[in-house]
Structures are given as structure tokens and as C-alpha cells.
Amino acid sequence: MQQVSTPSQTTLPLVKPHTRLAWVGQLFFIVLGLAVVYILGKNLISNPTLFANIFISGLQLGFVYAMIALGYTMVYGIVKLINFAHGDVFMVGAFVSFFAVTRFNLHQWPLAVFPSIPPMVGVVIGSISVIILSMLICIMLAVTIERVAYKPLRDAPRIAALITAIGVSFFLEYFGALNFVFSPRFIPYERPFEVVAWYIKGGIHQVVPGTQPPDGSITFSNILLIIMLASVLVQIFLQFLVKRTKIGVAMRAASYDKQAARLMGIDVDSVISFTFAIGAAFAGLGGVLYAIAYSSIWSQLGILPGLKAFVAAVLGGIGSIPGAFVGALIMGQAESMTMGYISTPMRDAVAFTILIIVLLIRPTGIFGEPEKEKA
Amino acid sequence: MRSLKVLSLFVILSMILVACGGTGSTGGAKELKVAILAPLSGPVPTFGVSTRDGALLAIEEWNAKGGVNGYTIVPIVEDSQCTPEPAVNAMNKVVDQDGVKFVIGEVCSKATIPISEIGTEKKVVVISGTSTAEAVTVDANGNTKPYTFRACFIDAFQGLVGAKFATEKLGAKTAFIMLDQANDYVKGLAEEFEKNFTAMGGTVVGKESYTAKDTDFSTILAKIAEAKPDVVYLPDYYNIVNLVTKQAKEKGITSAFLGGDGWDSADLDVVAAAGGYFTNHYSPDDPRPEVVNFLAAYGAKYKNDDGTAKVPDALATLAYDAANMLFTAMTTAGTVEDVDKVKTALEGIKINAVSGAITLDAKHNPVKAAAILAVTAEGVKFEASIAP
């Protein structure tokens, strides 16, 4: 651990990673990979509908992780900080929408104000208002966290900011667990709109509540579609933002070299705040959709999705936006397939084993470029 | 200062006198001291209040009938806090200072276990209403503790009753078990259910575990949708039940969900869990006369803050049953002094208690009916009473 305390020395000088992972290690990973392919292939052939249903639940998880992973990867790209409080911002997003729906009936305002509009439109506008409110509050929270906890440590060693991030994360989890905040209990989540499910079996049919779809049907719900749509839109929006806008150029400049960017007249501090705000907005969106999908919330809701999104960001190549997206989809499938074909309690173990394997084989991730260590 | 000394001397003397009096006093009105150890403070004070109130009601009723064998029952209530150390202190106080030979309590197994050890050592009968852990009545070597009893069934028993209800009343042939491997309570119920369901001719078509922090059950539910079991046994607490049943409804799963007393909560999502059943110690909707009479008596004695009659929960009921077991055994034994005779009478007890007709097995665990409650969108209703 002593190497960590000196920021300039980031790799263990003893053994080169490649000689360590000699052919025995590579053989091990090849065998592991073949075993995974064999198990999945066998199950796909023996019961394709079950495989499809498991795949769909993995898609749903993966797209939620993608929305969280973007925040990790963008913040890391610019300030080289793993913002562990990000998962808890996601949790706050879920709670804000819960209070908006149950206490203030925010999802019903369009119908209350304009009773003449079609109910469907009212529900859509109402739900979008709930999501926007959650995103705004998450943005305020994240910008506050950044100003209070991270900005004063901008020039401190990176480990100090990392520890602070863990501290902020714990603060949000346990402050949220107080009885007068969110309480430590599991709270049934009241959805702003109804879940509608369909099954595919010779065409697409709606699932009638109380009757079971026929054998061999693949089911999916409107929540899955909403999550996929939202996640893809977020991805496209970010690509546009980073590649085509002025603030995007500023973000990229700040991520290359903060000093030089500052000399070029870029207000690096507001660029950093903006990055936190964008990440938090998507975490808030993810939090609302996650709560709607799984219908129970509590103050430590964000820990595991947050950590898995972090693994997804590392898998895709931390700092890379498409990488976070692809990594998240892989994580969703890995988790879902583990639940389906190994056992549910193993899923977290598998998720974090993937982190270890990535760090061993390709620490820069799928999309990452080999990092040049700056002096 | 002198007055204080005199006062304290007087207090100590009077304590000694009281202690010497004990159950053996024959002069004047004969008194039988019974201690109630309940967690009136600590983590679960509502459990303690219910337990105390239930036991006090039983004592009041026996005294109104002229006491036990001519003795008036004098309750001594001590706060044992659901915690081993205060429970042991309270136990030592009532046994050594008050000379109590019969104790009703504690609520929590972790507090009942140490006080039952003192009971074994000092020959004091301990009857717990609601401690469900196996180790309450059985020591580390598997021997039954001679002076320790309880009024509730142990956790695993619910698995048996659940299996019986599923096969006999629901006509289930196939079952799917969902369990949290890390939770002993859930695991115990699930194992017992599996064993008995299989023995009764049913088939367990699938068994999947999850963890207490899971929120996404879609893969397990996909397997349930494939297997189409008649029942899904889910003996977990209400928070998990809420999630699983809600997600199952959305997937169009029609198998009946079945659980244990972990479902018994005001926070159970009855809309999601509607169509499910769970086993419990007792139901206030049970039409048996014992239940009706107990409800009336309890409601007359104890009121809510708004003046309405209180409805006894399972804790009050089981404490009431525990007290009645003790006094009935004393009547059968014809003594309130010979602890061994009372103990023998307890072992052979047969009583129509509020929570069901009770006899005890060799491990001092009640063999009695469990209540099956049906969950409907309007609330939880009494469905059946199932004897083992």
C-alpha cells in the first residue's frame, strides 16, 4: 500500500504485468471463456425462450447501468476521480420521484390542470415532469457535493479525493437512513404510470393480469422499452454534446490538460461542475426508471447498481463514453445469465470477478487507449 | 442522612421479609408470585407491552375465579430489554430477591436462552410466549431443558403446516421454493416445507435462492413462468414478498404464493400479494370461542389512545396462552410449591388455548394448529386452522 501514498508512482515496480500473466494465466482465461460460451450455448439450444427471457431481464439491467456508468466515466475522464457518491445520487433520484408521486401527486398535474387532454398524454407529461424534477434535484445535489467536497481537494493527491468520495457516499446512505429523511426501511414505490406487459408468441399480445401467458412465450414490459429508449437517447445526446458543442470541446480540452485549457481561457471549474451536473442528471433519470422497474426503494439502493456501473465503466474503458455503454450492457447480461444459469447469490461475485479479470488482462478496458502516465 | 440510612435499612428488611414470604407463606391470604419478564424498553418495546398485557389479563382472570389452588397470583413485572444481560439481571432479581419459582417470558430468543439456563440451574419454570429459536428449550448437547417451555411453535413447524395446507387445501402437486440462504429463519421454513411437501406426495419443481438486498427477481420469475408450479413457497419477510409478488403479477404468473409469519406486517402490499397465503400463530378473525372471548376481554381491559378497544397481536395472545398453560398445569398438579410436579403437569398439558389446542412434544415445543391467513386486495383474512 505504500506505493499508493506517492502519487507519481502508480505501478508496482517488481514484476511486469505481461510476464506475470504468462501462458498459464492466458490458458486459464481461454478455458474460462470457452466454458462460459459452452454453458450459454447449451442453454440457448435446450430452452431458447427461457434464454430470451433471461436476456431481456439482462437488457433492462444493462441499460440502467449504462445511465449510471456514464456519470462515472465522464467525471473520471475530466478530473480523474472515481466519484463513489454517484450511486447514491442515483438513490436520491429514486426517492425524489417517490415523494413527488406519493406526497405531491406531481404525475397527475396535467390532468388536474387540463382535464380535457387525453389521459394518456396527461400520464406521459406527468411522468416526464416527475423525471425532470428528480434530475434537477440530482443536479443540485451533485454540484453541491462537487463544490463542497471535491473542489477544495483539486490539487491534493488523488487518493484524498477518492477517500472523500467514499465519505460522501456513506454520508448520503446513512443520512438517508434516518427516520426523518428516507427511513432505513424498504419502501414500496408507487409508480407514476401502470406497467403493461406483452408476450411474444406468434405475434405480440398484451398480458392480461391474472392469466398466465402460454408456454414458450417471451415477455417484456413498457418499462423495458422506456429504459432502453431513455438510455439510447442519453447516449446520442452525450455524443452530440461532447463532439459538436462548445462546452463539449471545453470538456475534452479539460480532460487532456487542465492547465493548458485554463491558459486557453476555458473556465475549467465550471466545466467540471457541468460534467458533474450532466452525470447526476442521468443518474437521477436512471434512479427513477430503476425504481419504477423494481418497485421498492431504500436508502442503500444505490450501492450495488453504483458499484456495478463502475465495473461497467472500467470494463468499457474508464473515460470512454461508448465504452461505458457497451460495458454496462455486458455487465447486465453477465449478471442476468449468472442468475439464470448459476445462482442468484453468485451474481455479485461474478460482477466483481469481471472487474478483476479486466484489470488483469486489459486494465484500460475495451475502448480505452493505453494510458500515458502524466508526470 | 440518618433518616436515609434508616429508610434504606427498612427497605432492605422489608425486601428480606418479602423474599422469605415467597410462595411458602401460609399465613393470611395465600400468594403465588409469578414474574413477567418482558422487553418494555430496548429495541422492541411494543413486543414487551403486548406480552405484559397478555399475561396480566390471564392473571386477572384467574384471580377473579379465586386464584390457583386457592392462591392469589401476584405478578412481578421486570423489564428485560430483549437483551441477554438485563434479562439475566432481571431473572436473578426475581428469583433471588422475590423468591419467584415461575417466570413468563422473555420475548426474544437471545434473552430467553440465558434466563432458561438460570432456570435449569435454580429449578425455576420458564415459559416463553414467543421465543421461536430451537435452542430455547434444548441445550447445546441436544437435551431438553427440564424447566423451560414455550407457547409458540418453532419456526420450522410453519414449513410443515404450509406444506400440509398446500397439498390438502390447495390441492397442490408442484411447488417452487424461493429462499434467502443467508437467513436462518427463511432457510428453516423452506427446508421443512420441502421435506414435508415431498413426503406428502408433491414435487418440488425448482428451488432458487436470492439475497436480502435483491430488487430484481426477473430471472427467477422467468423460471417460475416456465415451471408453472401450483404454489411458490416464499417464507421471507414482507419487504421481499412485496417485491416478488408485484413483479410476478406483472409477468402474469398465476401460481399461489405461500409464506410464513414474516408476511405478518402492516406494510405488506396486499394488492400485490393478493391471492397468497401465509401461516401465522393466530388470527383475530378465527371464529373459535376461545379467540372471541379473549378478544372481548382484551379489548375491554386495554384501549388505544383514541378510546377504541385494542386488538391483541400474536405476542399478547401467546403470552396469555403461556400464563394459562402455567396455571392450568398448577391446577392439574394440585400444587403451586412443588416445581417438579408443576413441570411434570406442564409436560402432559392439554389446553384449548387462544392460539390453538396445545400439547407439548418431548422437546417442550407445542404441537398445535397454525392459522392460515389469506391475502386479499382488501386485507388479510382468516382462511383456515391447520393442525399438524
Tab-separated table of N, CA, C and O in Angstrom, chain A residues 120-207:
chain	number	residue	atom	x	y	z
A	120	MET	N	-53.856	9.550	-21.644
A	120	MET	CA	-52.538	9.010	-21.993
A	120	MET	C	-51.492	10.122	-22.056
A	120	MET	O	-50.409	10.018	-21.473
A	121	VAL	N	-51.859	11.231	-22.712
A	121	VAL	CA	-50.943	12.365	-22.822
A	121	VAL	C	-50.652	12.922	-21.438
A	121	VAL	O	-49.507	13.258	-21.100
A	122	GLY	N	-51.710	13.002	-20.609
A	122	GLY	CA	-51.540	13.511	-19.252
A	122	GLY	C	-50.545	12.678	-18.465
A	122	GLY	O	-49.664	13.207	-17.787
A	123	VAL	N	-50.662	11.347	-18.579
A	123	VAL	CA	-49.760	10.457	-17.844
A	123	VAL	C	-48.330	10.636	-18.326
A	123	VAL	O	-47.398	10.720	-17.524
A	124	VAL	N	-48.178	10.748	-19.641
A	124	VAL	CA	-46.823	10.891	-20.183
A	124	VAL	C	-46.203	12.196	-19.702
A	124	VAL	O	-45.068	12.212	-19.188
A	125	ILE	N	-46.953	13.303	-19.821
A	125	ILE	CA	-46.404	14.599	-19.395
A	125	ILE	C	-46.126	14.572	-17.884
A	125	ILE	O	-45.086	15.043	-17.414
A	126	GLY	N	-47.068	13.993	-17.134
A	126	GLY	CA	-46.887	13.921	-15.683
A	126	GLY	C	-45.643	13.138	-15.311
A	126	GLY	O	-44.848	13.566	-14.472
A	127	SER	N	-45.449	11.976	-15.947
A	127	SER	CA	-44.288	11.157	-15.626
A	127	SER	C	-43.001	11.864	-16.001
A	127	SER	O	-42.009	11.826	-15.265
A	128	ILE	N	-43.032	12.549	-17.152
A	128	ILE	CA	-41.828	13.284	-17.561
A	128	ILE	C	-41.532	14.399	-16.559
A	128	ILE	O	-40.377	14.642	-16.208
A	129	SER	N	-42.578	15.045	-16.032
A	129	SER	CA	-42.337	16.097	-15.026
A	129	SER	C	-41.662	15.505	-13.784
A	129	SER	O	-40.762	16.118	-13.211
A	130	VAL	N	-42.132	14.318	-13.370
A	130	VAL	CA	-41.519	13.677	-12.203
A	130	VAL	C	-40.044	13.420	-12.471
A	130	VAL	O	-39.167	13.707	-11.641
A	131	ILE	N	-39.744	12.903	-13.678
A	131	ILE	CA	-38.360	12.587	-14.014
A	131	ILE	C	-37.517	13.856	-14.039
A	131	ILE	O	-36.411	13.901	-13.498
A	132	ILE	N	-38.080	14.930	-14.630
A	132	ILE	CA	-37.306	16.174	-14.723
A	132	ILE	C	-37.027	16.735	-13.331
A	132	ILE	O	-35.901	17.166	-13.031
A	133	LEU	N	-38.028	16.685	-12.450
A	133	LEU	CA	-37.798	17.172	-11.089
A	133	LEU	C	-36.667	16.380	-10.434
A	133	LEU	O	-35.762	16.951	-9.811
A	134	SER	N	-36.704	15.041	-10.560
A	134	SER	CA	-35.649	14.215	-9.966
A	134	SER	C	-34.300	14.584	-10.537
A	134	SER	O	-33.303	14.696	-9.808
A	135	MET	N	-34.244	14.794	-11.853
A	135	MET	CA	-32.968	15.123	-12.476
A	135	MET	C	-32.459	16.459	-11.958
A	135	MET	O	-31.266	16.594	-11.653
A	136	LEU	N	-33.357	17.449	-11.826
A	136	LEU	CA	-32.927	18.770	-11.351
A	136	LEU	C	-32.376	18.671	-9.928
A	136	LEU	O	-31.327	19.248	-9.615
A	137	ILE	N	-33.065	17.933	-9.077
A	137	ILE	CA	-32.591	17.851	-7.689
A	137	ILE	C	-31.271	17.094	-7.625
A	137	ILE	O	-30.367	17.454	-6.865
A	138	CYS	N	-31.115	16.060	-8.457
A	138	CYS	CA	-29.838	15.354	-8.503
A	138	CYS	C	-28.717	16.275	-8.982
A	138	CYS	O	-27.595	16.208	-8.476
A	139	ILE	N	-29.023	17.114	-9.958
A	139	ILE	CA	-28.010	18.051	-10.443
A	139	ILE	C	-27.570	18.977	-9.311
A	139	ILE	O	-26.380	19.157	-9.049
A	140	MET	N	-28.569	19.521	-8.576
A	140	MET	CA	-28.224	20.433	-7.471
A	140	MET	C	-27.376	19.714	-6.437
A	140	MET	O	-26.383	20.234	-5.941
A	141	LEU	N	-27.776	18.471	-6.134
A	141	LEU	CA	-27.037	17.701	-5.131
A	141	LEU	C	-25.605	17.462	-5.593
A	141	LEU	O	-24.643	17.705	-4.847
A	142	ALA	N	-25.435	17.040	-6.835
A	142	ALA	CA	-24.099	16.697	-7.318
A	142	ALA	C	-23.209	17.926	-7.398
A	142	ALA	O	-22.028	17.867	-7.045
A	143	VAL	N	-23.784	19.045	-7.844
A	143	VAL	CA	-22.968	20.261	-7.934
A	143	VAL	C	-22.564	20.716	-6.531
A	143	VAL	O	-21.426	21.138	-6.302
A	144	THR	N	-23.494	20.588	-5.583
A	144	THR	CA	-23.147	20.932	-4.199
A	144	THR	C	-22.033	20.031	-3.680
A	144	THR	O	-21.067	20.500	-3.073
A	145	ILE	N	-22.174	18.729	-3.923
A	145	ILE	CA	-21.138	17.798	-3.458
A	145	ILE	C	-19.793	18.187	-4.067
A	145	ILE	O	-18.769	18.239	-3.385
A	146	GLU	N	-19.823	18.499	-5.360
A	146	GLU	CA	-18.574	18.828	-6.048
A	146	GLU	C	-17.941	20.073	-5.437
A	146	GLU	O	-16.752	20.082	-5.133
A	147	ARG	N	-18.777	21.101	-5.190
A	147	ARG	CA	-18.239	22.349	-4.656
A	147	ARG	C	-17.729	22.177	-3.230
A	147	ARG	O	-16.682	22.673	-2.862
A	148	VAL	N	-18.497	21.434	-2.425
A	148	VAL	CA	-18.153	21.339	-1.003
A	148	VAL	C	-17.040	20.324	-0.768
A	148	VAL	O	-16.098	20.576	-0.017
A	149	ALA	N	-17.141	19.157	-1.420
A	149	ALA	CA	-16.253	18.066	-1.026
A	149	ALA	C	-15.076	17.871	-1.972
A	149	ALA	O	-14.010	17.442	-1.540
A	150	TYR	N	-15.243	18.120	-3.264
A	150	TYR	CA	-14.159	17.769	-4.192
A	150	TYR	C	-13.323	18.969	-4.625
A	150	TYR	O	-12.122	18.859	-4.791
A	151	LYS	N	-13.965	20.122	-4.811
A	151	LYS	CA	-13.218	21.264	-5.332
A	151	LYS	C	-12.052	21.671	-4.415
A	151	LYS	O	-10.957	21.938	-4.910
A	152	PRO	N	-12.267	21.710	-3.087
A	152	PRO	CA	-11.128	22.095	-2.236
A	152	PRO	C	-9.963	21.121	-2.338
A	152	PRO	O	-8.846	21.452	-1.959
A	153	LEU	N	-10.209	19.916	-2.864
A	153	LEU	CA	-9.147	18.915	-2.932
A	153	LEU	C	-8.594	18.771	-4.348
A	153	LEU	O	-7.931	17.791	-4.654
A	154	ARG	N	-8.891	19.726	-5.204
A	154	ARG	CA	-8.500	19.571	-6.600
A	154	ARG	C	-6.998	19.388	-6.762
A	154	ARG	O	-6.554	18.628	-7.610
A	155	ASP	N	-6.220	20.055	-5.926
A	155	ASP	CA	-4.771	19.945	-6.082
A	155	ASP	C	-4.142	18.992	-5.082
A	155	ASP	O	-2.933	18.842	-5.043
A	156	ALA	N	-4.979	18.368	-4.281
A	156	ALA	CA	-4.466	17.388	-3.311
A	156	ALA	C	-4.182	16.079	-4.045
A	156	ALA	O	-4.614	15.899	-5.178
A	157	PRO	N	-3.440	15.153	-3.427
A	157	PRO	CA	-3.239	13.850	-4.069
A	157	PRO	C	-4.583	13.198	-4.381
A	157	PRO	O	-5.555	13.382	-3.663
A	158	ARG	N	-4.633	12.414	-5.457
A	158	ARG	CA	-5.889	11.837	-5.914
A	158	ARG	C	-6.547	10.958	-4.863
A	158	ARG	O	-7.761	10.878	-4.771
A	159	ILE	N	-5.711	10.298	-4.067
A	159	ILE	CA	-6.272	9.381	-3.071
A	159	ILE	C	-7.139	10.131	-2.065
A	159	ILE	O	-8.131	9.607	-1.570
A	160	ALA	N	-6.787	11.402	-1.778
A	160	ALA	CA	-7.570	12.184	-0.816
A	160	ALA	C	-8.984	12.404	-1.344
A	160	ALA	O	-9.979	12.234	-0.621
A	161	ALA	N	-9.078	12.753	-2.639
A	161	ALA	CA	-10.402	12.971	-3.221
A	161	ALA	C	-11.193	11.670	-3.263
A	161	ALA	O	-12.402	11.657	-3.046
A	162	LEU	N	-10.511	10.555	-3.525
A	162	LEU	CA	-11.177	9.260	-3.577
A	162	LEU	C	-11.783	8.907	-2.219
A	162	LEU	O	-12.938	8.493	-2.113
A	163	ILE	N	-10.985	9.133	-1.161
A	163	ILE	CA	-11.488	8.830	0.184
A	163	ILE	C	-12.658	9.746	0.515
A	163	ILE	O	-13.655	9.324	1.104
A	164	THR	N	-12.550	11.015	0.093
A	164	THR	CA	-13.661	11.937	0.326
A	164	THR	C	-14.927	11.460	-0.385
A	164	THR	O	-16.029	11.549	0.162
A	165	ALA	N	-14.737	10.930	-1.613
A	165	ALA	CA	-15.896	10.442	-2.360
A	165	ALA	C	-16.578	9.306	-1.598
A	165	ALA	O	-17.809	9.248	-1.505
A	166	ILE	N	-15.769	8.420	-1.015
A	166	ILE	CA	-16.348	7.314	-0.234
A	166	ILE	C	-17.077	7.880	0.982
A	166	ILE	O	-18.172	7.438	1.335
A	167	GLY	N	-16.473	8.917	1.595
A	167	GLY	CA	-17.115	9.552	2.745
A	167	GLY	C	-18.458	10.164	2.379
A	167	GLY	O	-19.458	9.984	3.089
A	168	VAL	N	-18.505	10.859	1.254
A	168	VAL	CA	-19.762	11.473	0.816
A	168	VAL	C	-20.809	10.381	0.561
A	168	VAL	O	-21.980	10.509	0.924
A	169	SER	N	-20.343	9.285	-0.046
A	169	SER	CA	-21.243	8.175	-0.333
A	169	SER	C	-21.862	7.640	0.961
A	169	SER	O	-23.084	7.497	1.074
A	170	PHE	N	-21.020	7.392	1.957
A	170	PHE	CA	-21.535	6.900	3.246
A	170	PHE	C	-22.473	7.911	3.884
A	170	PHE	O	-23.492	7.561	4.459
A	171	PHE	N	-22.093	9.193	3.760
A	171	PHE	CA	-22.946	10.221	4.347
A	171	PHE	C	-24.355	10.152	3.742
A	171	PHE	O	-25.347	10.147	4.458
A	172	LEU	N	-24.424	10.078	2.426
A	172	LEU	CA	-25.742	10.058	1.782
A	172	LEU	C	-26.520	8.807	2.175
A	172	LEU	O	-27.722	8.865	2.447
A	173	GLU	N	-25.830	7.661	2.224
A	173	GLU	CA	-26.524	6.416	2.568
A	173	GLU	C	-27.094	6.463	3.978
A	173	GLU	O	-28.235	6.072	4.214
A	174	TYR	N	-26.267	6.925	4.924
A	174	TYR	CA	-26.709	6.832	6.317
A	174	TYR	C	-27.502	8.044	6.768
A	174	TYR	O	-28.330	7.940	7.660
A	175	PHE	N	-27.275	9.169	6.128
A	175	PHE	CA	-28.165	10.301	6.388
A	175	PHE	C	-29.553	9.962	5.838
A	175	PHE	O	-30.573	10.220	6.475
A	176	GLY	N	-29.565	9.344	4.681
A	176	GLY	CA	-30.837	8.926	4.091
A	176	GLY	C	-31.560	7.897	4.940
A	176	GLY	O	-32.787	7.811	4.924
A	177	ALA	N	-30.796	7.118	5.706
A	177	ALA	CA	-31.417	6.058	6.513
A	177	ALA	C	-32.070	6.604	7.780
A	177	ALA	O	-32.740	5.862	8.491
A	178	LEU	N	-31.873	7.896	8.083
A	178	LEU	CA	-32.509	8.438	9.288
A	178	LEU	C	-34.029	8.440	9.119
A	178	LEU	O	-34.533	8.588	8.004
A	179	ASN	N	-34.705	8.308	10.242
A	179	ASN	CA	-36.157	8.170	10.166
A	179	ASN	C	-36.835	9.377	9.543
A	179	ASN	O	-37.821	9.237	8.851
A	180	PHE	N	-36.307	10.577	9.805
A	180	PHE	CA	-36.990	11.764	9.282
A	180	PHE	C	-36.519	12.104	7.873
A	180	PHE	O	-36.973	13.068	7.293
A	181	VAL	N	-35.572	11.322	7.308
A	181	VAL	CA	-35.176	11.563	5.923
A	181	VAL	C	-35.902	10.540	5.041
A	181	VAL	O	-37.056	10.729	4.695
A	182	PHE	N	-35.256	9.407	4.748
A	182	PHE	CA	-35.933	8.404	3.924
A	182	PHE	C	-36.317	7.180	4.757
A	182	PHE	O	-36.995	6.305	4.253
A	183	SER	N	-35.835	7.091	5.983
A	183	SER	CA	-36.013	5.959	6.885
A	183	SER	C	-35.218	4.748	6.389
A	183	SER	O	-34.933	4.628	5.203
A	184	PRO	N	-34.825	3.856	7.314
A	184	PRO	CA	-33.994	2.720	6.884
A	184	PRO	C	-34.794	1.582	6.265
A	184	PRO	O	-34.227	0.565	5.935
A	185	ARG	N	-36.095	1.751	6.112
A	185	ARG	CA	-36.919	0.631	5.675
A	185	ARG	C	-36.972	0.527	4.149
A	185	ARG	O	-36.678	1.463	3.435
A	186	PHE	N	-37.412	-0.632	3.686
A	186	PHE	CA	-37.741	-0.796	2.276
A	186	PHE	C	-39.107	-0.160	2.068
A	186	PHE	O	-40.043	-0.458	2.815
A	187	ILE	N	-39.228	0.697	1.092
A	187	ILE	CA	-40.481	1.399	0.886
A	187	ILE	C	-41.080	0.957	-0.446
A	187	ILE	O	-40.393	1.009	-1.471
A	188	PRO	N	-42.330	0.497	-0.443
A	188	PRO	CA	-42.967	0.162	-1.716
A	188	PRO	C	-43.116	1.426	-2.550
A	188	PRO	O	-43.565	2.451	-2.048
A	189	TYR	N	-42.696	1.327	-3.808
A	189	TYR	CA	-42.656	2.501	-4.673
A	189	TYR	C	-43.955	2.597	-5.451
A	189	TYR	O	-44.409	1.622	-6.035
A	190	GLU	N	-44.547	3.783	-5.427
A	190	GLU	CA	-45.784	3.984	-6.171
A	190	GLU	C	-45.448	4.560	-7.537
A	190	GLU	O	-44.819	5.604	-7.636
A	191	ARG	N	-45.851	3.852	-8.586
A	191	ARG	CA	-45.427	4.263	-9.928
A	191	ARG	C	-46.283	5.402	-10.473
A	191	ARG	O	-47.481	5.433	-10.216
A	192	PRO	N	-45.667	6.296	-11.240
A	192	PRO	CA	-46.467	7.358	-11.847
A	192	PRO	C	-47.341	6.836	-12.993
A	192	PRO	O	-48.272	7.504	-13.406
A	193	PHE	N	-47.030	5.652	-13.527
A	193	PHE	CA	-47.873	5.076	-14.583
A	193	PHE	C	-47.916	3.568	-14.398
A	193	PHE	O	-47.108	2.997	-13.663
A	194	GLU	N	-48.862	2.931	-15.054
A	194	GLU	CA	-49.048	1.493	-14.890
A	194	GLU	C	-48.069	0.715	-15.762
A	194	GLU	O	-47.689	1.151	-16.836
A	195	VAL	N	-47.682	-0.454	-15.255
A	195	VAL	CA	-46.845	-1.335	-16.056
A	195	VAL	C	-47.737	-2.143	-16.992
A	195	VAL	O	-48.758	-2.674	-16.579
A	196	VAL	N	-47.368	-2.163	-18.238
A	196	VAL	CA	-48.075	-3.004	-19.202
A	196	VAL	C	-47.059	-3.999	-19.737
A	196	VAL	O	-45.940	-3.612	-20.087
A	197	ALA	N	-47.430	-5.268	-19.745
A	197	ALA	CA	-46.505	-6.278	-20.252
A	197	ALA	C	-47.092	-6.916	-21.501
A	197	ALA	O	-48.309	-6.958	-21.674
A	198	TRP	N	-46.215	-7.368	-22.364
A	198	TRP	CA	-46.644	-8.075	-23.584
A	198	TRP	C	-45.911	-9.398	-23.650
A	198	TRP	O	-44.863	-9.570	-23.011
A	199	TYR	N	-46.461	-10.334	-24.391
A	199	TYR	CA	-45.704	-11.546	-24.659
A	199	TYR	C	-45.668	-11.815	-26.153
A	199	TYR	O	-46.575	-11.442	-26.895
A	200	ILE	N	-44.556	-12.419	-26.575
A	200	ILE	CA	-44.375	-12.721	-27.993
A	200	ILE	C	-44.587	-14.215	-28.164
A	200	ILE	O	-43.876	-15.026	-27.567
A	201	LYS	N	-45.592	-14.568	-28.904
A	201	LYS	CA	-45.827	-15.976	-29.262
A	201	LYS	C	-46.761	-15.918	-30.450
A	201	LYS	O	-47.952	-15.677	-30.303
A	202	GLY	N	-46.194	-16.041	-31.615
A	202	GLY	CA	-46.990	-15.881	-32.830
A	202	GLY	C	-47.618	-14.497	-32.890
A	202	GLY	O	-48.821	-14.354	-33.008
A	203	GLY	N	-46.808	-13.493	-32.736
A	203	GLY	CA	-47.312	-12.121	-32.682
A	203	GLY	C	-47.171	-11.559	-31.280
A	203	GLY	O	-46.790	-12.277	-30.358
A	204	ILE	N	-47.474	-10.295	-31.133
A	204	ILE	CA	-47.313	-9.648	-29.833
A	204	ILE	C	-48.694	-9.465	-29.201
A	204	ILE	O	-49.611	-8.916	-29.821
A	205	HIS	N	-48.870	-9.978	-27.985
A	205	HIS	CA	-50.151	-9.864	-27.302
A	205	HIS	C	-49.927	-9.220	-25.949
A	205	HIS	O	-48.868	-9.399	-25.337
A	206	GLN	N	-50.941	-8.535	-25.455
A	206	GLN	CA	-50.823	-7.934	-24.133
A	206	GLN	C	-51.086	-8.989	-23.059
A	206	GLN	O	-51.963	-9.841	-23.232
A	207	VAL	N	-50.313	-8.939	-21.966
A	207	VAL	CA	-50.536	-9.869	-20.861
A	207	VAL	C	-51.748	-9.381	-20.073
A	207	VAL	O	-51.798	-8.230	-19.645
